[in-house]
Structure formats: structure tokens, C-alpha cells
Coordinates of C-alpha atoms in Angstrom, one line a residue:
M1 CA 95.9 -49.6 -31.8
G2 CA 95.3 -45.8 -32.4
A3 CA 94.5 -43.6 -29.4
G4 CA 90.9 -43.2 -30.4
R5 CA 90.3 -47.0 -30.8
L6 CA 92.1 -47.6 -27.5
Y7 CA 89.9 -45.3 -25.4
T8 CA 86.8 -46.4 -27.2
A9 CA 87.7 -50.0 -26.2
V10 CA 88.3 -48.9 -22.6
A11 CA 84.9 -47.1 -22.6
A12 CA 83.2 -50.2 -24.0
G13 CA 84.9 -52.3 -21.3
G14 CA 83.5 -49.9 -18.6
F15 CA 80.0 -50.3 -20.2
R16 CA 80.3 -54.1 -20.2
R17 CA 81.5 -54.2 -16.6
Y18 CA 78.5 -52.4 -15.2
A19 CA 76.2 -54.3 -17.5
T20 CA 77.1 -57.5 -15.6
Y21 CA 75.6 -56.3 -12.4
R22 CA 72.0 -57.0 -13.3
A23 CA 70.6 -57.4 -9.8
A24 CA 72.2 -54.2 -8.7
T25 CA 70.8 -52.4 -11.8
A26 CA 67.3 -53.8 -11.1
A27 CA 67.5 -52.7 -7.5
G28 CA 68.7 -49.2 -8.6
V29 CA 65.8 -48.9 -11.0
F30 CA 63.4 -49.8 -8.2
T31 CA 65.0 -47.4 -5.8
N32 CA 65.1 -44.4 -8.2
T33 CA 61.5 -45.0 -9.1
A34 CA 60.4 -45.3 -5.5
F35 CA 62.3 -42.1 -4.5
G36 CA 61.0 -40.4 -7.6
I37 CA 57.4 -41.0 -6.5
I38 CA 58.1 -39.8 -2.9
L39 CA 59.8 -36.6 -4.2
V40 CA 57.1 -35.9 -6.8
Y41 CA 54.3 -35.9 -4.2
T42 CA 56.6 -33.8 -1.9
Y43 CA 57.2 -31.3 -4.7
L44 CA 53.5 -31.2 -5.7
A45 CA 52.6 -30.3 -2.1
L46 CA 55.3 -27.7 -2.0
W47 CA 54.2 -26.2 -5.3
D48 CA 50.6 -26.2 -4.1
E49 CA 51.7 -23.8 -1.4
K50 CA 54.2 -21.9 -3.5
P51 CA 53.0 -21.9 -7.1
H52 CA 55.7 -21.2 -9.7
L53 CA 58.4 -21.6 -7.0
G54 CA 61.8 -21.0 -8.6
G55 CA 60.0 -20.1 -11.9
Y56 CA 58.7 -23.6 -12.4
D57 CA 55.1 -24.7 -12.7
Q58 CA 54.1 -28.1 -11.3
A59 CA 54.7 -30.0 -14.5
Q60 CA 58.2 -28.6 -14.7
A61 CA 58.8 -29.4 -11.1
V62 CA 57.7 -33.0 -11.7
T63 CA 60.0 -33.2 -14.8
Y64 CA 62.9 -31.9 -12.7
V65 CA 62.3 -34.7 -10.2
W66 CA 62.3 -37.5 -12.7
L67 CA 65.3 -36.1 -14.6
G68 CA 67.2 -36.0 -11.3
Q69 CA 66.4 -39.7 -10.7
C70 CA 67.5 -40.5 -14.3
L71 CA 70.8 -38.7 -13.8
Y72 CA 71.6 -39.7 -10.2
A73 CA 73.6 -42.8 -11.2
T74 CA 74.5 -41.5 -14.7
L75 CA 76.5 -38.6 -13.2
A76 CA 77.4 -40.4 -10.0
I77 CA 76.0 -37.5 -8.1
Q78 CA 77.1 -38.9 -4.7
G79 CA 80.1 -40.7 -6.0
G80 CA 80.4 -44.4 -6.9
G81 CA 81.8 -43.9 -10.4
A82 CA 85.2 -44.7 -11.8
E83 CA 86.8 -42.6 -9.0
K84 CA 86.0 -45.3 -6.5
D85 CA 88.2 -47.8 -8.2
L86 CA 90.9 -45.2 -8.8
M87 CA 91.0 -44.3 -5.1
E88 CA 91.4 -48.0 -4.2
R89 CA 94.2 -48.4 -6.7
I90 CA 96.0 -45.4 -5.3
R91 CA 95.5 -46.7 -1.7
T92 CA 96.9 -50.2 -2.5
G93 CA 99.6 -49.0 -4.8
E94 CA 98.2 -50.7 -7.9
I95 CA 98.2 -47.2 -9.5
A96 CA 101.9 -47.9 -10.2
I97 CA 100.8 -50.4 -12.8
D98 CA 98.5 -47.8 -14.4
L99 CA 101.3 -45.3 -14.7
Y100 CA 103.4 -47.8 -16.7
R101 CA 100.6 -48.3 -19.3
P102 CA 101.3 -46.6 -22.6
A103 CA 98.1 -44.5 -22.1
D104 CA 97.2 -41.2 -20.6
L105 CA 96.0 -41.8 -17.0
Q106 CA 93.3 -39.1 -17.0
L107 CA 91.9 -40.2 -20.4
W108 CA 91.9 -43.8 -19.4
W109 CA 89.7 -43.2 -16.3
L110 CA 87.6 -40.7 -18.2
S111 CA 86.9 -43.4 -20.8
I112 CA 86.0 -45.9 -18.2
D113 CA 83.6 -43.4 -16.6
L114 CA 82.0 -42.5 -19.9
G115 CA 81.2 -46.2 -20.5
R116 CA 79.8 -46.5 -16.9
S117 CA 77.7 -43.4 -17.4
L118 CA 76.2 -44.6 -20.7
F119 CA 75.2 -47.9 -19.1
Q120 CA 73.7 -46.2 -16.0
M121 CA 71.8 -43.9 -18.3
L122 CA 70.3 -46.7 -20.4
G123 CA 70.1 -49.4 -17.8
R124 CA 69.1 -47.5 -14.7
G125 CA 68.0 -44.0 -15.7
V126 CA 65.6 -44.3 -18.6
I127 CA 63.1 -46.6 -16.9
P128 CA 62.3 -44.3 -14.0
F129 CA 62.1 -41.3 -16.4
V130 CA 59.7 -43.1 -18.7
F131 CA 57.6 -44.3 -15.7
G132 CA 57.4 -40.6 -14.6
A133 CA 56.3 -39.5 -18.1
V134 CA 53.6 -42.2 -18.2
F135 CA 52.0 -41.6 -14.8
F136 CA 52.7 -37.9 -14.0
P137 CA 52.2 -34.7 -16.0
M138 CA 55.6 -33.6 -17.3
A139 CA 56.8 -30.6 -19.3
L140 CA 58.7 -32.5 -22.1
P141 CA 59.6 -30.9 -25.4
T142 CA 58.1 -32.2 -28.6
D143 CA 60.8 -31.1 -31.1
A144 CA 64.0 -33.1 -31.8
A145 CA 66.2 -30.0 -31.6
T146 CA 65.5 -29.5 -27.9
W147 CA 66.2 -33.1 -27.2
A148 CA 69.5 -32.9 -29.2
A149 CA 70.4 -29.7 -27.2
F150 CA 69.7 -31.6 -24.0
L151 CA 72.0 -34.5 -25.0
V152 CA 74.8 -32.1 -25.6
A153 CA 74.2 -30.5 -22.1
L154 CA 74.2 -34.0 -20.7
L155 CA 77.5 -34.9 -22.3
L156 CA 79.1 -31.7 -20.8
A157 CA 77.5 -32.5 -17.4
T158 CA 79.2 -35.9 -17.6
L159 CA 82.6 -34.3 -18.2
V160 CA 82.1 -31.8 -15.3
S161 CA 81.0 -34.7 -13.0
F162 CA 84.2 -36.7 -13.9
G163 CA 86.3 -33.6 -13.4
I164 CA 85.1 -33.1 -9.9
R165 CA 85.4 -36.8 -8.9
Y166 CA 88.9 -37.1 -10.5
L167 CA 90.2 -34.3 -8.3
V168 CA 88.7 -36.0 -5.3
A169 CA 90.2 -39.3 -6.2
L170 CA 93.7 -37.8 -6.7
S171 CA 93.6 -36.4 -3.2
V172 CA 94.2 -40.0 -1.9
F173 CA 97.8 -39.7 -3.1
W174 CA 98.2 -37.4 0.0
L175 CA 95.4 -38.6 2.3
M176 CA 96.2 -42.3 1.8
D177 CA 92.5 -43.2 2.3
G178 CA 89.4 -42.1 0.4
M179 CA 86.7 -42.6 3.1
G180 CA 86.5 -39.0 4.2
V181 CA 86.6 -37.4 0.8
S182 CA 84.1 -39.9 -0.5
Q183 CA 81.7 -38.8 2.3
A184 CA 82.3 -35.2 1.5
L185 CA 81.7 -35.8 -2.1
A186 CA 78.4 -37.5 -1.3
I187 CA 77.2 -34.5 0.8
T188 CA 78.3 -31.8 -1.6
G189 CA 77.0 -33.7 -4.6
I190 CA 73.4 -34.2 -3.2
F191 CA 73.2 -30.6 -2.0
F192 CA 75.0 -28.4 -4.6
S193 CA 73.8 -30.3 -7.7
G194 CA 70.1 -29.5 -6.9
M195 CA 69.3 -33.2 -6.4
T196 CA 67.2 -32.3 -3.3
L197 CA 65.7 -29.0 -4.6
P198 CA 66.2 -27.1 -7.8
L199 CA 69.0 -24.5 -7.4
N200 CA 66.7 -21.7 -8.6
V201 CA 64.7 -22.2 -5.4
F202 CA 67.6 -21.3 -3.2
P203 CA 67.2 -17.8 -1.8
G204 CA 69.4 -14.7 -1.8
G205 CA 73.2 -15.0 -1.6
L206 CA 73.1 -18.7 -1.1
G207 CA 71.3 -19.1 -4.4
E208 CA 73.7 -16.9 -6.3
V209 CA 76.6 -18.9 -4.9
V210 CA 75.3 -22.4 -5.7
R211 CA 74.3 -21.5 -9.2
V212 CA 77.9 -20.6 -10.2
L213 CA 79.5 -23.7 -8.6
P214 CA 80.4 -26.6 -11.0
W215 CA 77.6 -28.8 -9.5
A216 CA 75.1 -26.5 -11.2
A217 CA 76.2 -28.0 -14.5
L218 CA 75.0 -31.5 -13.5
I219 CA 71.2 -31.4 -13.1
Q220 CA 70.1 -27.8 -13.1
L221 CA 71.3 -26.7 -16.5
P222 CA 70.4 -29.9 -18.4
A223 CA 66.9 -29.7 -16.8
D224 CA 66.6 -26.0 -17.9
V225 CA 67.8 -26.8 -21.4
L226 CA 65.3 -29.7 -21.7
M227 CA 62.4 -27.5 -20.4
G228 CA 63.3 -24.5 -22.5
E229 CA 64.1 -22.4 -19.4
T230 CA 67.6 -21.4 -20.5
A231 CA 69.4 -20.8 -23.9
P232 CA 71.5 -23.9 -24.7
L233 CA 74.5 -21.8 -25.8
G234 CA 74.7 -20.1 -22.4
A235 CA 74.4 -23.4 -20.7
Y236 CA 77.2 -24.9 -22.9
V237 CA 79.5 -22.0 -22.1
F238 CA 79.0 -22.4 -18.4
Q239 CA 79.4 -26.2 -18.5
G240 CA 82.3 -26.1 -21.0
A241 CA 84.2 -23.6 -18.9
W242 CA 83.9 -25.7 -15.8
A243 CA 84.8 -28.9 -17.7
V244 CA 88.0 -27.3 -19.0
A245 CA 88.9 -25.8 -15.7
L246 CA 88.3 -29.1 -13.7
L247 CA 90.0 -31.3 -16.2
A248 CA 93.0 -28.9 -16.4
A249 CA 93.2 -28.8 -12.6
G250 CA 93.1 -32.6 -12.6
R251 CA 95.9 -32.7 -15.1
L252 CA 98.0 -30.5 -12.9
L253 CA 97.2 -32.4 -9.7
Q254 CA 98.0 -35.6 -11.5
T255 CA 101.4 -34.4 -12.5
A256 CA 102.1 -33.3 -8.9
A257 CA 100.8 -36.6 -7.5
T258 CA 102.7 -39.0 -9.7
R259 CA 106.0 -37.4 -8.6
R260 CA 105.4 -38.7 -5.1
V261 CA 103.8 -42.1 -5.5
V262 CA 103.7 -44.0 -2.2
V263 CA 102.9 -47.7 -2.4
Q264 CA 101.5 -48.8 0.9
G265 CA 102.6 -52.1 2.2
G266 CA 105.8 -51.9 0.2

């Protein structure tokens, strides 16, 4: 089997695996929709007091909310993607089996995560987004080119998200347990990605810092591309640079980690 077919099959396996959790998917759709409604009314009240906050009008703010709910599980904003399984395999020592596979470790887990992301987008993300578009005023583009540009930004966001989470997972080679780093990932993900508030709302120096961190590539930039608030090329350069940097860092850390594999319990 060629490398392309191998990783495509791995991605398809990741998609099928998450597709089996139908009850969890239905619960996720309900949760994201409920939280979306709560956030929308919170945003509307805030934008009533501060019109054009962060450069958005109310329709754009509402669009941002529903896009965030759509991408929450797709991009594993607070963790819970393929890195969770990788951490467990490192902790138990099963990673040794993975290292003997005739496949690249990073590409293997990236393929799994891409399959997971695609399912979470279709199975859990689309319904809340469509619900928002039906029941709330949203600033959505009418031309196919903008939607295509958004999909490219979304793909790059997926790579950046994996890059962050892969580095976190590899830290378990040294820490021996992923509980602490998983909690740190959840906190940083929800805050720095703009899941709570758009990053362009953050004031002063804090705003300047959060907008250059890799988490800005996850929700803020895809949202701005979708709503025509930023040029797609500039967004792609930012996202692509972080994707390359994070994946390269993951490759280096992987090399260092696999030189000192410790299998717990023998």
C-alpha cells in the first residue's frame, strides 16, 4: 500500500471510529446549540452596550458565536482529539508498538485526527451552525469564493490545532502522565483561541499578544475570512507559518522522545 493510501485509510478509520458514538454526537449537538443560544444573547447584550465592539456589528458577532460552536469539537479547542489516545499509549507503553509500525508516527496520528475532525465538523458542527443561521441574523457570504477561502483557512486551522496538541501529547514521555498538561491545554485553548470572546476585543498589549499566538489561527482567522474582515492570503501566511513551525517542533520533540522510551510497568 502506498503512503498516500495508507494515511487515507487511517484517516477513514478515525472518521468511522467517531461515527460510532452516536449518543455522544447527539449530546454534543445539543450542548453546542444550547451554549450557542446562551452566548448569542450574551453577545447581543454586550454589543447593545458597545456597538461595533472589536470592529464587528451584531450580525458578525452572532456569526462568530455559531462558528465557534461549530469548530469547538472540530478543532478540539479544549483537547479531546487524537492526542488523548496518544497520551494514554505513551503512559501505558503501548507507544512501543506504534514505533515498530512501518509508518511515520506524526503522520499516523495526524491522519487519525483529520478523520476525527471531519466527522466532528459534519456530525456535530454543522447542525448548530445551521440552527444559528435559521433563527438568528448572521453575516454569511453569498459567493462561493469566500466559502472556498474559508475552507482553506479551516484546513490550516486543523493543522495548527493538531500541531499544538501533538506537542502537548509528547510531553508525556517526560511527565509520565497527561492529566496536568490536558488541563492546561483546556484552559489555554478556551482563552487564547477566542472561544469566549473574539480576540479583536482584547485590549492593549494583551490583545496584541493573543493575536500573534498560534491559537489565533483556530477560530479568529477563519471567522474573519468567512466574514470578509481579513484578506485570505494574509490569514493563510499566518496559519501556514504556525502550522509549519508547530509540526517541525513536534518532529524534533518526537525524535528526542523516542530515544528515551520508558514503558511503565515493565
